[in-house]
XYZ file of C-alpha atoms in Angstrom:
774
model
C 118.107 156.088 60.980
C 117.834 153.475 58.470
C 115.018 151.568 57.962
C 115.045 147.919 58.816
C 113.399 145.348 57.060
C 111.570 142.766 58.692
C 111.513 138.942 57.295
C 107.941 138.267 56.442
C 108.973 134.656 58.038
C 110.103 136.322 61.576
C 107.072 134.729 63.728
C 107.472 131.370 61.843
C 111.201 131.392 62.544
C 110.542 132.545 66.447
C 107.903 129.753 66.555
C 110.747 126.963 65.419
C 113.538 128.550 67.706
C 110.848 128.103 70.549
C 110.152 124.851 70.230
C 113.507 123.940 69.116
C 114.723 125.075 72.176
C 111.846 123.068 74.123
C 113.177 120.027 72.170
C 116.813 120.881 72.993
C 115.474 121.067 76.768
C 113.235 118.152 76.740
C 116.401 116.312 74.787
C 118.773 117.066 78.123
C 116.447 116.207 80.942
C 115.389 113.159 79.270
C 118.459 110.913 78.251
C 120.201 107.959 79.432
C 122.673 108.143 81.798
C 126.175 106.861 81.308
C 129.673 107.311 81.406
C 132.690 107.150 79.528
C 131.123 109.503 77.377
C 134.455 110.486 75.304
C 132.228 112.194 72.328
C 131.849 115.063 74.926
C 135.096 114.603 76.430
C 137.996 113.382 75.086
C 140.339 113.266 77.859
C 138.461 110.437 79.226
C 140.200 108.247 76.972
C 143.188 107.842 79.025
C 140.966 106.265 81.633
C 141.477 101.372 81.443
C 137.977 101.642 82.648
C 136.815 103.457 79.481
C 138.142 101.292 77.402
C 135.957 98.759 75.931
C 138.810 96.272 74.261
C 139.708 95.228 77.994
C 137.938 93.124 79.877
C 135.683 93.469 82.651
C 137.816 92.807 85.594
C 140.619 95.017 84.230
C 138.265 98.109 83.829
C 136.938 97.498 86.892
C 139.813 97.006 88.825
C 141.156 100.422 87.514
C 138.111 102.519 88.298
C 138.318 101.351 91.804
C 142.043 102.094 92.054
C 141.516 105.599 91.259
C 138.239 106.096 93.753
C 138.690 108.251 96.876
C 136.940 106.484 100.008
C 133.827 108.487 100.341
C 133.548 108.287 96.145
C 133.147 104.549 96.890
C 130.670 104.867 99.615
C 128.633 107.421 97.702
C 128.806 104.850 94.612
C 127.069 102.156 96.537
C 123.523 103.169 97.642
C 120.594 103.489 95.672
C 121.320 106.892 93.986
C 124.816 106.987 93.791
C 126.548 110.485 93.447
C 128.117 111.647 90.327
C 132.211 111.254 90.448
C 132.772 114.579 87.707
C 136.681 114.277 87.432
C 136.261 110.674 86.241
C 133.522 111.248 84.059
C 130.739 109.426 85.662
C 127.303 110.754 86.671
C 124.727 110.029 88.944
C 123.248 106.640 88.556
C 119.733 105.284 90.187
C 120.205 102.130 90.983
C 116.485 101.123 91.727
C 113.992 100.075 89.118
C 111.310 98.059 89.141
C 110.236 95.532 86.281
C 107.670 92.554 88.186
C 105.129 92.342 85.667
C 106.311 95.493 83.119
C 108.340 98.183 83.557
C 107.051 100.265 86.881
C 107.049 103.457 88.509
C 107.680 101.687 92.078
C 111.284 102.513 92.158
C 112.541 106.506 91.792
C 114.893 105.623 88.884
C 112.177 105.424 86.493
C 108.908 107.666 85.863
C 106.590 108.313 83.374
C 106.144 111.168 81.252
C 103.163 112.243 78.785
C 105.417 113.555 76.704
C 108.557 111.382 76.564
C 106.836 107.638 77.636
C 103.237 107.880 78.966
C 103.035 104.647 80.084
C 104.075 100.667 79.631
C 102.825 97.555 79.127
C 101.007 95.955 82.560
C 101.078 92.321 82.564
C 99.209 89.835 85.049
C 100.485 89.955 88.590
C 102.881 87.610 88.906
C 100.648 84.892 90.894
C 98.353 84.682 87.665
C 101.088 83.860 85.402
C 102.489 81.344 87.253
C 99.145 80.141 87.400
C 99.675 79.014 83.553
C 102.503 76.871 84.457
C 104.221 77.418 81.140
C 107.657 78.525 81.430
C 108.336 79.422 77.711
C 105.526 82.255 78.752
C 107.596 83.403 81.634
C 110.709 83.334 79.567
C 109.054 85.668 76.796
C 107.000 87.954 79.022
C 110.781 88.873 80.629
C 111.921 89.554 76.962
C 109.507 91.806 76.318
C 109.369 93.848 79.235
C 113.472 93.994 79.104
C 112.904 95.197 75.898
C 110.307 98.022 77.238
C 112.980 98.474 79.790
C 115.984 99.097 77.493
C 113.201 101.641 75.282
C 112.972 103.418 78.283
C 116.686 103.696 78.998
C 117.253 105.068 76.193
C 114.682 107.908 76.360
C 116.247 108.873 79.894
C 113.381 107.527 82.295
C 114.465 104.730 83.671
C 117.524 102.944 84.777
C 119.624 99.751 83.777
C 119.130 97.567 86.824
C 115.228 96.563 87.816
C 115.171 94.531 90.962
C 112.619 91.956 90.161
C 111.233 89.382 90.377
C 109.923 88.405 93.745
C 110.568 84.885 94.802
C 109.563 84.226 98.146
C 106.960 81.604 99.327
C 103.951 82.528 99.501
C 103.119 80.557 103.062
C 100.743 82.374 104.190
C 96.990 83.211 102.299
C 96.995 86.517 104.357
C 100.099 87.895 102.889
C 99.664 91.389 101.090
C 102.896 90.415 98.825
C 101.333 86.831 98.122
C 99.964 88.368 94.381
C 103.467 89.235 93.709
C 104.732 85.834 93.594
C 104.865 82.571 91.981
C 103.078 80.721 94.363
C 103.467 78.185 97.234
C 105.507 75.430 95.665
C 109.135 76.158 95.553
C 109.711 74.403 92.355
C 107.440 76.735 90.447
C 108.863 79.616 92.059
C 112.455 78.662 90.855
C 111.189 78.040 87.240
C 109.829 81.008 87.059
C 112.261 83.062 88.748
C 115.014 81.328 85.996
C 112.803 81.844 83.119
C 112.142 85.700 84.121
C 115.605 86.144 84.910
C 116.865 84.356 81.908
C 113.959 86.697 79.499
C 115.047 89.954 81.273
C 119.155 89.548 81.221
C 120.121 87.759 78.479
C 121.255 89.392 75.093
C 119.810 88.393 71.730
C 124.226 87.925 70.932
C 124.205 85.084 73.843
C 127.074 87.086 75.114
C 127.456 85.726 78.675
C 129.732 88.573 80.110
C 126.756 90.790 78.264
C 123.584 92.122 80.190
C 120.514 92.977 78.538
C 119.113 94.466 81.783
C 120.014 93.535 84.977
C 117.729 91.376 87.318
C 117.144 91.156 91.067
C 115.860 87.842 92.820
C 114.413 89.022 96.228
C 113.626 88.857 98.801
C 116.243 86.626 100.902
C 114.435 84.777 102.742
C 111.820 83.703 104.889
C 110.204 87.206 103.762
C 106.645 86.546 103.733
C 104.987 89.133 106.441
C 104.426 92.579 105.728
C 101.884 94.055 108.477
C 99.810 91.514 110.487
C 98.058 92.365 113.693
C 100.884 93.667 115.806
C 103.437 91.956 113.965
C 105.413 93.924 110.771
C 108.483 93.068 108.673
C 110.718 95.479 110.440
C 110.635 93.587 113.634
C 109.679 90.316 112.893
C 112.273 87.264 113.730
C 111.247 84.592 111.547
C 112.067 81.529 113.046
C 113.263 78.873 110.341
C 114.255 75.093 110.741
C 117.264 74.313 108.576
C 115.341 71.577 106.734
C 112.268 74.455 105.730
C 114.993 76.542 104.613
C 116.957 74.433 102.429
C 113.760 72.700 101.091
C 111.230 75.850 100.863
C 112.611 79.182 101.828
C 115.957 79.054 99.941
C 115.641 76.442 97.091
C 114.055 79.771 94.536
C 116.741 81.859 95.223
C 119.775 79.227 95.100
C 118.614 78.338 91.782
C 118.396 82.550 90.501
C 121.898 82.034 91.236
C 123.062 78.962 89.585
C 120.430 78.014 86.757
C 119.412 81.962 86.211
C 122.638 83.507 86.684
C 121.033 86.519 88.131
C 122.580 89.688 88.454
C 121.579 90.864 92.328
C 120.119 88.928 94.855
C 118.306 91.546 97.407
C 118.534 90.579 101.312
C 115.303 91.245 103.481
C 114.127 93.280 106.057
C 113.589 90.631 109.120
C 115.525 88.530 111.227
C 116.223 84.725 110.472
C 116.759 83.036 114.102
C 118.046 86.208 115.384
C 119.953 87.471 113.084
C 118.992 90.178 110.276
C 119.478 88.766 106.840
C 121.640 92.180 105.387
C 123.864 91.724 108.439
C 123.841 87.361 108.263
C 127.651 86.556 106.825
C 126.162 82.590 106.663
C 123.455 84.009 104.433
C 125.383 86.182 102.236
C 128.837 85.883 102.040
C 128.872 82.598 102.909
C 126.008 80.733 100.909
C 124.892 83.606 98.072
C 128.880 84.317 97.153
C 130.225 80.985 98.462
C 128.648 78.238 97.811
C 125.978 79.778 94.750
C 128.912 81.890 93.371
C 126.588 84.782 92.695
C 127.840 86.767 89.322
C 126.626 90.026 90.823
C 125.721 92.432 93.538
C 124.244 91.916 96.655
C 121.669 94.533 97.943
C 119.973 94.929 101.134
C 115.758 96.127 100.651
C 114.852 99.581 101.274
C 116.282 100.838 104.274
C 117.232 98.199 105.842
C 119.989 99.020 107.559
C 118.257 101.889 108.957
C 115.737 99.861 109.883
C 118.756 97.311 111.689
C 119.592 100.439 113.976
C 116.330 102.294 114.856
C 113.832 99.611 114.563
C 115.702 96.765 115.204
C 118.122 98.046 117.545
C 120.613 95.452 116.258
C 123.948 97.556 117.572
C 124.635 101.188 119.217
C 125.433 103.106 116.783
C 125.078 103.533 112.617
C 128.551 102.913 112.085
C 128.667 99.459 113.493
C 125.724 98.400 111.628
C 126.976 99.543 108.249
C 130.431 97.435 109.458
C 128.014 94.553 110.151
C 126.072 94.700 106.859
C 129.403 95.138 104.585
C 131.215 92.274 106.639
C 128.232 90.015 105.619
C 128.804 90.388 102.000
C 126.471 93.603 101.449
C 127.716 95.323 98.387
C 125.183 97.942 97.799
C 122.118 99.827 100.098
C 118.980 100.667 98.965
C 118.999 103.950 101.140
C 122.175 106.345 102.048
C 123.186 104.342 105.741
C 126.684 103.033 103.272
C 127.468 106.339 102.100
C 127.084 108.545 105.278
C 128.488 106.008 107.489
C 131.009 103.976 105.196
C 134.205 106.015 105.552
C 133.881 106.714 109.708
C 133.015 102.873 110.151
C 136.257 102.205 107.772
C 138.207 104.849 110.643
C 136.763 103.483 113.861
C 138.484 100.055 112.575
C 134.734 98.379 112.681
C 135.386 97.007 109.039
C 138.006 97.139 106.178
C 138.740 99.142 103.301
C 138.744 95.408 101.115
C 135.460 95.143 102.034
C 134.053 98.384 100.662
C 136.420 97.362 97.477
C 134.695 94.388 96.995
C 131.124 96.139 97.374
C 132.084 99.172 94.492
C 133.347 96.116 92.300
C 130.744 93.861 92.488
C 128.460 96.427 91.863
C 130.247 98.735 89.280
C 130.852 95.025 87.050
C 127.438 94.847 87.219
C 126.855 98.464 85.612
C 129.912 97.268 82.982
C 128.052 94.309 81.882
C 125.032 96.270 81.399
C 127.341 99.067 79.010
C 127.167 101.673 81.269
C 130.755 102.700 81.050
C 131.151 101.791 77.363
C 129.854 105.182 76.153
C 126.542 106.589 74.376
C 123.957 103.634 74.512
C 122.973 104.807 71.181
C 125.627 103.415 69.281
C 125.003 100.134 71.632
C 123.309 96.626 70.655
C 120.016 97.730 72.342
C 120.936 101.652 70.907
C 117.505 102.080 68.552
C 115.039 101.180 70.752
C 112.760 103.704 71.804
C 109.282 105.094 72.482
C 107.932 102.856 69.153
C 108.784 99.531 71.343
C 106.511 100.161 74.214
C 103.236 99.277 74.178
C 103.406 97.689 71.259
C 100.161 95.725 69.618
C 101.908 92.771 69.926
C 102.949 93.600 73.485
C 99.593 94.355 74.762
C 98.526 91.025 72.919
C 100.896 89.608 74.646
C 99.307 90.818 78.135
C 96.026 89.497 77.102
C 97.093 85.931 76.114
C 99.063 86.009 79.379
C 96.122 86.807 81.677
C 94.228 84.124 79.676
C 96.642 81.151 80.022
C 96.457 82.008 83.746
C 92.632 82.314 84.254
C 91.520 79.105 86.597
C 88.264 77.736 86.429
C 86.861 76.489 89.962
C 83.385 75.105 89.186
C 81.305 74.538 85.538
C 78.208 73.065 86.954
C 76.067 71.743 84.201
C 78.314 73.197 81.245
C 76.798 76.593 82.403
C 80.218 77.830 80.358
C 80.818 79.087 77.694
C 77.988 81.373 77.049
C 76.932 82.006 73.445
C 76.410 85.538 72.458
C 74.246 84.721 70.617
C 71.803 83.490 73.413
C 72.978 86.246 75.431
C 70.108 89.057 75.077
C 71.033 90.498 78.062
C 74.193 90.240 80.689
C 73.809 91.531 84.231
C 77.526 92.726 85.614
C 77.584 93.163 88.914
C 80.464 93.726 91.805
C 82.653 96.352 92.745
C 85.616 95.119 90.357
C 83.161 94.815 87.834
C 84.523 97.973 85.963
C 87.747 97.438 88.118
C 90.906 99.579 86.711
C 93.770 100.308 89.066
C 92.425 97.077 91.294
C 93.368 94.632 88.364
C 97.202 95.563 88.282
C 98.177 95.352 91.913
C 101.351 95.744 93.129
C 104.286 97.124 91.742
C 103.073 98.313 88.369
C 103.219 101.357 86.215
C 101.246 103.581 83.980
C 99.383 100.736 81.875
C 99.282 101.254 78.287
C 95.273 101.660 78.438
C 92.544 99.382 80.547
C 89.988 96.894 79.122
C 88.142 96.580 82.072
C 85.570 93.421 82.901
C 82.725 95.133 82.129
C 84.441 96.861 78.543
C 85.437 93.134 77.509
C 82.232 91.866 78.027
C 80.046 94.938 76.619
C 82.192 94.451 73.232
C 80.398 90.488 72.605
C 76.682 91.195 74.321
C 74.607 93.758 75.541
C 75.600 94.275 79.306
C 73.189 96.277 82.235
C 75.723 97.196 85.005
C 75.130 97.212 88.685
C 78.199 97.843 90.952
C 75.885 96.180 94.295
C 78.855 97.418 96.352
C 80.229 100.815 95.882
C 83.729 99.483 97.139
C 85.698 96.057 97.728
C 84.937 96.772 101.896
C 81.279 96.325 100.865
C 79.893 97.601 103.834
C 76.568 98.953 102.722
C 74.160 97.012 101.336
C 72.341 99.981 99.600
C 72.956 99.204 96.231
C 71.598 95.095 96.105
C 68.359 95.670 94.943
C 68.760 97.290 91.644
C 71.747 94.188 91.297
C 69.041 91.638 92.325
C 66.523 93.425 89.646
C 69.070 93.789 86.934
C 70.051 90.203 87.543
C 66.338 88.365 87.822
C 65.916 90.390 84.336
C 69.022 89.156 82.371
C 69.835 86.216 80.802
C 73.149 85.521 82.831
C 74.650 86.973 85.529
C 78.208 87.860 85.787
C 79.660 89.057 89.798
C 83.067 89.963 89.920
C 84.235 90.505 93.300
C 87.010 90.549 95.202
C 89.921 92.519 96.296
C 91.989 95.182 95.864
C 94.776 97.058 96.970
C 92.722 98.653 100.249
C 92.631 95.112 101.431
C 96.084 93.416 100.580
C 99.304 94.466 99.455
C 102.671 95.828 100.770
C 102.723 96.742 104.367
C 99.379 95.387 104.763
C 98.155 91.524 105.287
C 95.131 90.462 105.734
C 93.301 89.109 108.756
C 90.751 87.435 106.944
C 90.350 85.187 103.873
C 86.664 85.695 102.851
C 85.413 88.070 100.515
C 85.795 91.393 102.482
C 82.647 92.857 104.192
C 78.789 91.769 102.634
C 80.299 90.441 99.302
C 79.262 87.018 100.414
C 75.669 88.490 100.743
C 75.530 90.131 97.875
C 76.562 86.840 95.590
C 74.136 84.898 97.670
C 71.150 87.199 96.911
C 71.866 88.168 93.317
C 72.517 84.363 92.970
C 69.281 83.158 94.278
C 67.234 86.165 92.334
C 68.735 85.636 88.974
C 66.826 83.068 86.104
C 69.809 82.373 84.268
C 73.350 81.206 84.918
C 75.487 83.188 87.406
C 79.115 83.229 86.974
C 81.232 84.630 90.186
C 84.532 86.174 89.144
C 87.007 86.200 92.196
C 89.152 88.780 91.619
C 92.219 88.600 94.102
C 95.931 88.151 95.092
C 95.567 85.501 97.312
C 93.199 82.893 97.541
C 89.344 83.104 98.871
C 87.143 81.008 100.966
C 83.916 80.771 98.634
C 82.875 77.377 100.080
C 79.643 79.275 100.130
C 79.245 79.937 96.401
C 81.013 76.363 95.951
C 77.782 74.546 97.483
C 75.453 77.145 95.766
C 73.904 75.401 92.824
C 72.531 78.909 92.092
C 76.212 79.832 91.482
C 76.719 77.566 88.713
C 80.632 78.993 87.334
C 83.162 79.865 89.904
C 86.577 81.623 88.082
C 89.912 83.235 89.742
C 91.358 86.083 87.930
C 94.286 86.815 89.959
C 94.717 90.350 89.151
C 94.506 90.160 85.716
C 96.546 93.172 84.474
C 95.689 96.101 81.330
C 93.915 93.646 79.185
C 91.964 91.655 81.931
C 88.522 92.496 80.879
C 89.254 91.431 77.111
C 90.723 88.151 78.894
C 87.740 87.442 80.825
C 85.534 87.970 78.323
C 87.298 85.616 75.939
C 86.866 82.544 78.642
C 83.397 83.060 79.430
C 82.596 83.359 76.158
C 84.374 80.268 74.990
C 87.232 82.390 72.583
C 89.597 80.389 74.809
C 89.419 77.346 76.703
C 90.825 77.807 80.550
C 93.580 75.837 81.162
C 95.458 77.432 84.315
C 95.777 75.505 87.629
C 96.114 77.591 91.115
C 99.575 77.713 92.219
C 98.584 78.522 95.936
C 96.013 76.194 98.656
C 92.661 78.140 98.826
C 92.170 76.963 102.676
C 88.965 77.468 104.998
C 88.283 80.504 106.751
C 88.947 77.960 110.106
C 92.689 78.202 108.785
C 93.266 81.417 109.923
C 90.957 81.714 112.797
C 93.485 78.831 114.221
C 97.109 79.663 112.730
C 99.220 82.862 113.027
C 100.755 84.137 110.667
C 104.284 84.335 112.246
C 104.796 80.708 112.384
C 107.295 79.825 109.788
C 107.283 76.206 110.246
C 106.125 74.413 107.021
C 105.709 71.089 108.620
C 102.632 70.327 110.578
C 102.960 69.388 114.403
C 100.314 67.078 115.077
C 101.093 67.143 118.997
C 100.364 70.617 118.620
C 97.433 70.539 116.389
C 99.518 72.794 113.711
C 98.185 72.263 110.699
C 101.345 72.749 107.864
C 101.346 74.626 105.588
C 100.934 74.624 101.372
C 100.004 71.127 99.986
C 103.283 69.709 100.537
C 103.004 69.808 104.159
C 99.151 70.510 104.891
C 97.295 68.393 106.712
C 93.432 69.219 106.685
C 90.416 70.641 104.419
C 90.920 72.753 101.978
C 88.348 74.865 99.522
C 90.202 74.139 96.610
C 93.876 72.614 96.482
C 97.313 73.325 94.879
C 97.573 72.933 90.677
C 93.159 72.774 91.260
C 91.654 73.786 87.443
C 89.005 72.908 85.148
C 88.645 73.292 81.315
C 85.577 73.361 78.892
C 87.229 70.342 77.755
C 88.193 67.205 79.764
C 91.824 65.347 79.304
C 92.819 61.750 79.349
C 96.136 60.596 80.460
C 97.311 57.062 79.907
C 100.554 55.620 80.618
C 103.240 54.659 78.188
C 106.471 53.900 79.998
C 107.800 54.662 83.464
C 109.758 52.312 85.444
C 108.405 50.001 88.270
C 111.651 49.502 90.173
C 115.808 50.931 89.698
C 118.565 50.302 91.330
C 120.768 53.492 92.565
C 124.098 53.160 91.425
C 126.185 54.753 94.008
C 129.381 56.713 93.846
C 130.766 55.392 96.715
C 130.268 51.513 98.027
C 126.981 51.069 100.004
C 128.611 50.156 103.219
C 129.666 53.737 103.432
C 126.297 54.797 103.764
C 124.406 51.739 105.257
C 124.090 47.952 104.664
C 121.585 46.876 102.230
C 119.454 45.237 103.921
C 118.739 48.166 106.141
C 118.963 51.314 104.625
C 116.332 53.839 104.382
C 117.724 56.321 102.694
C 121.216 57.494 100.892
C 122.962 60.857 100.707
C 121.540 62.918 98.013
C 124.360 64.633 96.761
C 126.995 64.530 94.000
C 129.206 62.787 96.439
C 127.746 59.286 96.653
C 124.610 59.547 94.511
C 125.053 59.099 90.732
C 123.414 60.635 88.209
C 120.783 58.699 87.072
C 117.312 59.254 85.556
C 114.355 57.480 84.400
C 111.666 58.394 81.603
C 108.044 58.685 82.174
C 105.940 59.225 78.843
C 102.267 59.835 78.572
C 99.950 60.462 76.373
C 97.233 63.318 76.636
C 93.737 63.040 74.975
C 91.632 65.810 74.316
C 88.113 63.883 74.503
C 86.322 67.540 74.093
C 84.703 69.883 71.261
C 87.085 72.888 71.775
C 90.709 73.013 71.449
C 92.607 73.799 74.739
C 95.960 74.638 76.362
C 96.655 71.528 79.123
C 99.414 71.831 82.055
C 100.607 68.094 82.856
C 101.695 68.013 86.792
C 103.884 65.760 87.749
C 103.764 64.595 91.426
C 105.579 62.399 93.515
C 104.937 60.893 96.925
C 108.216 60.128 98.518
C 108.442 57.084 101.491
C 107.953 58.284 104.362
C 111.405 57.643 106.128
C 112.775 61.268 106.445
C 111.344 62.854 109.692
C 109.078 65.415 108.340
C 109.033 64.587 104.414
C 106.638 66.272 102.175
C 103.886 63.983 101.791
C 103.531 65.150 98.470
C 105.928 67.582 95.981
C 105.724 68.478 92.134
C 108.712 67.334 90.649
C 108.065 68.539 86.795
C 105.213 70.498 84.448
C 104.583 70.622 80.972
C 102.175 73.090 79.176
C 100.527 71.400 76.078
C 98.228 72.409 72.936
C 95.497 69.839 72.240
C 93.186 69.971 69.400
C 89.575 68.294 69.835
C 89.670 64.857 70.154
C 93.412 64.896 69.753
C 95.845 62.937 71.590
C 99.758 64.281 71.956
C 102.905 62.649 73.528
C 104.702 63.908 77.033
C 107.671 63.241 78.266
C 109.526 63.721 81.569
C 113.422 62.819 82.102
C 113.253 62.388 86.553
C 116.694 63.110 87.808
C 116.470 60.122 90.868
C 118.941 61.745 92.877
C 117.988 65.563 92.298
C 113.882 65.614 92.106
C 113.416 62.371 93.985
C 115.699 63.148 97.346
C 113.918 64.934 100.418
C 115.726 67.459 102.875
C 116.702 65.983 106.428
C 116.426 67.652 109.739
C 119.803 68.913 108.918
C 119.728 70.246 105.716
C 121.141 67.660 103.940
C 119.726 65.987 100.656
C 118.643 62.584 100.884
C 117.109 59.864 98.900
C 114.778 57.722 100.477
C 114.940 54.504 99.206
C 111.633 52.163 98.885
C 108.478 52.606 97.406
C 107.524 56.416 95.551
C 104.737 56.887 93.750
C 104.337 59.544 90.808
C 101.133 61.020 89.820
C 99.614 62.758 86.631
C 95.768 63.966 87.499
C 94.384 60.637 88.270
C 97.016 58.554 86.964
C 99.024 56.984 89.818
C 102.339 54.942 89.506
C 104.813 52.889 92.020
C 108.305 52.813 91.650
C 110.575 51.085 93.659
C 114.401 52.545 95.021
C 117.045 50.263 96.209
C 120.916 49.978 96.355
């Protein structure tokens, strides 16, 4: 046999081939899903739906007309079937981006090789405390960039079921942390700003989407699992007045002002009808009155819940028909895939309803470029791993937490601490070295964590004791060590609060105190301390900290919400004066007696003196608070001075006054566009920072309407702005108030009415009266 010469580079070539095979395998496994891959299958050119020169409607109609009934049914579930004959791969609709890209939805995941993590911003409740709309919009933009980058690498979809704009009605709700708080205006403005940030493309093309957002959970959903009541069986009894002026408003604004791509209906019933089977709520309102340009999705397994838990119908086909006839377009779950065809054959639903559902869903994917071929050739095709967890994005996470942190107490100016004065800092508490607790519900894998202990240790020498080995704090075993280091240190930072073992999806609280023996730990450490004691509360909901508020040894209290991956750095920035706190509470902090007397299942926002029911939120609650909505201190003092506002205003009507009521007896008028003219007035103030530190200040404009409409709000937020001021600097702040839209209230029948008479405007300690007449 002839001898063979072996290439000396053969082992290297083998290694390269092996690595190349791995690369190709990984590339195939982690590549974006898209339809109309004409490069690989030129035969797809014949389909109109793959022709990018045609309008979206023409393309979608072409596609729907070619699909069989079962193909349609398989396309309107959260894991849509592939249609190989049309070149359409399977698509996962369920991704999440509540405060950064999350792996909660199965269409998104992290991988050490491809994308190990994404920037985890503060939980929404803390971000809302910034009262900064431009920040909310910016967060949407950077999150959508990371989302698109992950899609391009094959580990995410294009449709993200965020944000959560439900009203934080009750402090016990485990998912309140995900929301912008208790005020419908704040929830609306947050939702619109974030949705626009997520969806709008840089070229301004309104027919295109960067990613598809979804405002959820529609509607009156704010109870998960409280004592014997859970969301799968709960029937929310809601008045038309509460529905219109509180629960529905953020969703309405998401559609009308945010042009959101999707609305998700909730698990619960509203007045006896499941939300996902309520035609009046879905087809008549979301699509009919508000003109949604997108699809309506169910919450996950909602149709199965309707059948198995609620027993709303006798068969799954009947439930499927109820949902499709009500206006549902997409089912998170597989009920529509399994039962749509049989429901059509049984005559329970017409196939035109199925066509509508497929059309609305595929129109959204069309706007996202899913049917435009390889995404690498599209607008965002160059985004990739390099655009995830960037330094700029992680810096923004820290800045967002700083803007949201709320200073609740600061006796004798105990904060900020000067690092040069602190030789040793005692850091104590079950959340003092928190990681996962900082990111809360619907978080992914963060780029990294900066814990409170790490953040504080970067500035001064620290001594650390947990005090409690868990937030449940059932044992006092570690108290002595904690007291000992507090007695020796120059200052003490106690990081207490909750985590997801206390409050999360499917787990509502039953108490609103600090858990377990945390109160006792705080009190004993404060008594032993020889220097300032700073109590830091890390939580999604409000906590009754009255004991610490009234304790002179607890010199400062601050709430940091669930501050995201950079929470520890942000906390240190505030404590050591590198950042002047300016956050305001986006929800009322109630005393514990509130939860002793008010059932969580009572959906009424308005107080009822005849039964002793105190009402909910600052707009209607009549009772003592620990800290009110909008409360927040600063290291500076800000002074407001009124420059301009009318004292009297005559309302111009589109219809004669006699059509409304007599001028002498009229107490209110119809506030709709048909009657009330488009009239506005300016409120101008100056804000002066008379402190020694630069700071940002949230200016909140409230109104106290005259009580001429049944159960009107006692107070309501009209507008807000956040301004930046240097020490001893002054700036002008202007608000334009639309009389008919912003000063109106909802009557008991759900109609908008403008009360006539004396309206009192308030900004901080400044009050001004304006008299409205016709």
